[in-house]
CSV table of C-alpha atoms in Angstrom, one decimal:
chain,number,residue,atom,x,y,z
A,1,MET,CA,-34.5,1.8,1.6
A,2,PRO,CA,-34.0,4.5,4.2
A,3,ILE,CA,-35.9,7.8,3.9
A,4,ILE,CA,-33.9,9.9,6.4
A,5,LYS,CA,-30.9,11.6,4.9
A,6,SER,CA,-28.5,10.5,7.6
A,7,ALA,CA,-29.7,6.9,7.2
A,8,ILE,CA,-29.1,7.0,3.5
A,9,GLU,CA,-25.6,8.4,4.0
A,10,ARG,CA,-24.9,5.7,6.6
A,11,ALA,CA,-26.1,3.0,4.2
A,12,LYS,CA,-23.6,4.2,1.6
A,13,THR,CA,-20.8,4.3,4.2
A,14,ASN,CA,-21.6,0.8,5.3
A,15,VAL,CA,-21.4,-0.5,1.7
A,16,LYS,CA,-18.0,1.1,1.2
A,17,ALA,CA,-16.7,-0.2,4.5
A,18,ASN,CA,-18.0,-3.7,3.7
A,19,GLU,CA,-16.2,-3.7,0.4
A,20,ARG,CA,-12.9,-2.5,2.0
A,21,ASN,CA,-13.2,-5.1,4.8
A,22,SER,CA,-14.0,-7.9,2.4
A,23,ALA,CA,-11.0,-7.0,0.2
A,24,GLN,CA,-8.7,-6.9,3.3
A,25,LEU,CA,-9.9,-10.2,4.6
A,26,SER,CA,-9.6,-11.8,1.2
A,27,ALA,CA,-6.0,-10.6,0.9
A,28,MET,CA,-5.2,-12.0,4.3
A,29,ARG,CA,-6.6,-15.4,3.4
A,30,THR,CA,-4.8,-15.4,0.1
A,31,ALA,CA,-1.5,-14.7,1.8
A,32,VAL,CA,-2.0,-17.5,4.2
A,33,LYS,CA,-3.0,-19.9,1.4
A,34,ARG,CA,0.0,-19.0,-0.6
A,35,PHE,CA,2.3,-19.8,2.3
A,36,GLU,CA,0.6,-23.1,3.0
A,37,GLN,CA,0.9,-24.1,-0.7
A,38,ALA,CA,4.5,-23.1,-0.9
A,39,LYS,CA,5.3,-25.0,2.3
A,40,THR,CA,3.5,-28.1,1.0
A,41,ALA,CA,5.4,-27.9,-2.3
A,42,GLY,CA,8.7,-27.4,-0.6
A,43,ALA,CA,9.3,-24.0,-2.2
A,44,ASP,CA,12.4,-22.1,-1.1
A,45,ASN,CA,10.5,-18.8,-0.7
A,46,ALA,CA,8.4,-20.1,2.2
A,47,GLU,CA,10.1,-17.7,4.7
A,48,ASP,CA,9.2,-14.7,2.6
A,49,LEU,CA,5.6,-15.9,2.2
A,50,PHE,CA,5.5,-16.5,6.0
A,51,ARG,CA,6.5,-12.9,6.7
A,52,GLN,CA,3.9,-11.6,4.2
A,53,ALA,CA,1.2,-13.8,5.6
A,54,SER,CA,1.9,-12.9,9.3
A,55,ALA,CA,2.0,-9.2,8.3
A,56,ALA,CA,-1.4,-9.6,6.6
A,57,VAL,CA,-2.8,-11.4,9.7
A,58,ASP,CA,-1.5,-8.6,12.0
A,59,LYS,CA,-3.0,-5.9,9.7
A,60,ALA,CA,-6.4,-7.7,9.7
A,61,ALA,CA,-6.3,-8.0,13.5
A,62,SER,CA,-5.4,-4.3,13.9
A,63,LYS,CA,-8.3,-3.3,11.7
A,64,GLY,CA,-10.7,-5.4,13.7
A,65,LEU,CA,-11.5,-7.9,10.9
A,66,ILE,CA,-10.4,-10.8,13.0
A,67,LYS,CA,-9.8,-11.1,16.8
A,68,ARG,CA,-6.4,-10.9,18.3
A,69,ASN,CA,-6.6,-14.4,19.6
A,70,LYS,CA,-7.3,-15.8,16.1
A,71,ALA,CA,-4.4,-13.7,14.7
A,72,SER,CA,-2.1,-15.1,17.3
A,73,ARG,CA,-3.3,-18.7,16.8
A,74,ASP,CA,-3.0,-18.4,13.0
A,75,LYS,CA,0.5,-17.0,13.2
A,76,SER,CA,1.5,-19.7,15.7
A,77,ARG,CA,0.3,-22.4,13.5
A,78,MET,CA,2.1,-20.9,10.5
A,79,ALA,CA,5.3,-20.6,12.5
A,80,ALA,CA,5.1,-24.2,13.6
A,81,ARG,CA,4.5,-25.3,10.0
A,82,LEU,CA,7.5,-23.3,8.9
A,83,ALA,CA,9.8,-24.8,11.5
A,84,LYS,CA,8.7,-28.4,10.5
């Protein structure tokens, strides 16, 4: 454990940020999986789920959780799957 006060505060901040980032990343992955499952099942709400998933991917990219190229690649793959 850190002894210096600023290091203790920084450790607490890192824990909070880690929890927030993990939740955001999990939400993004869940949205993408929901879209994939809906498309596989042939559900009629696939377009809505696509919009939600692409918004979640954009949000994760803007927060720095994933890189912009990965976000673009994921959205492109989802769009191609939606058009199929």
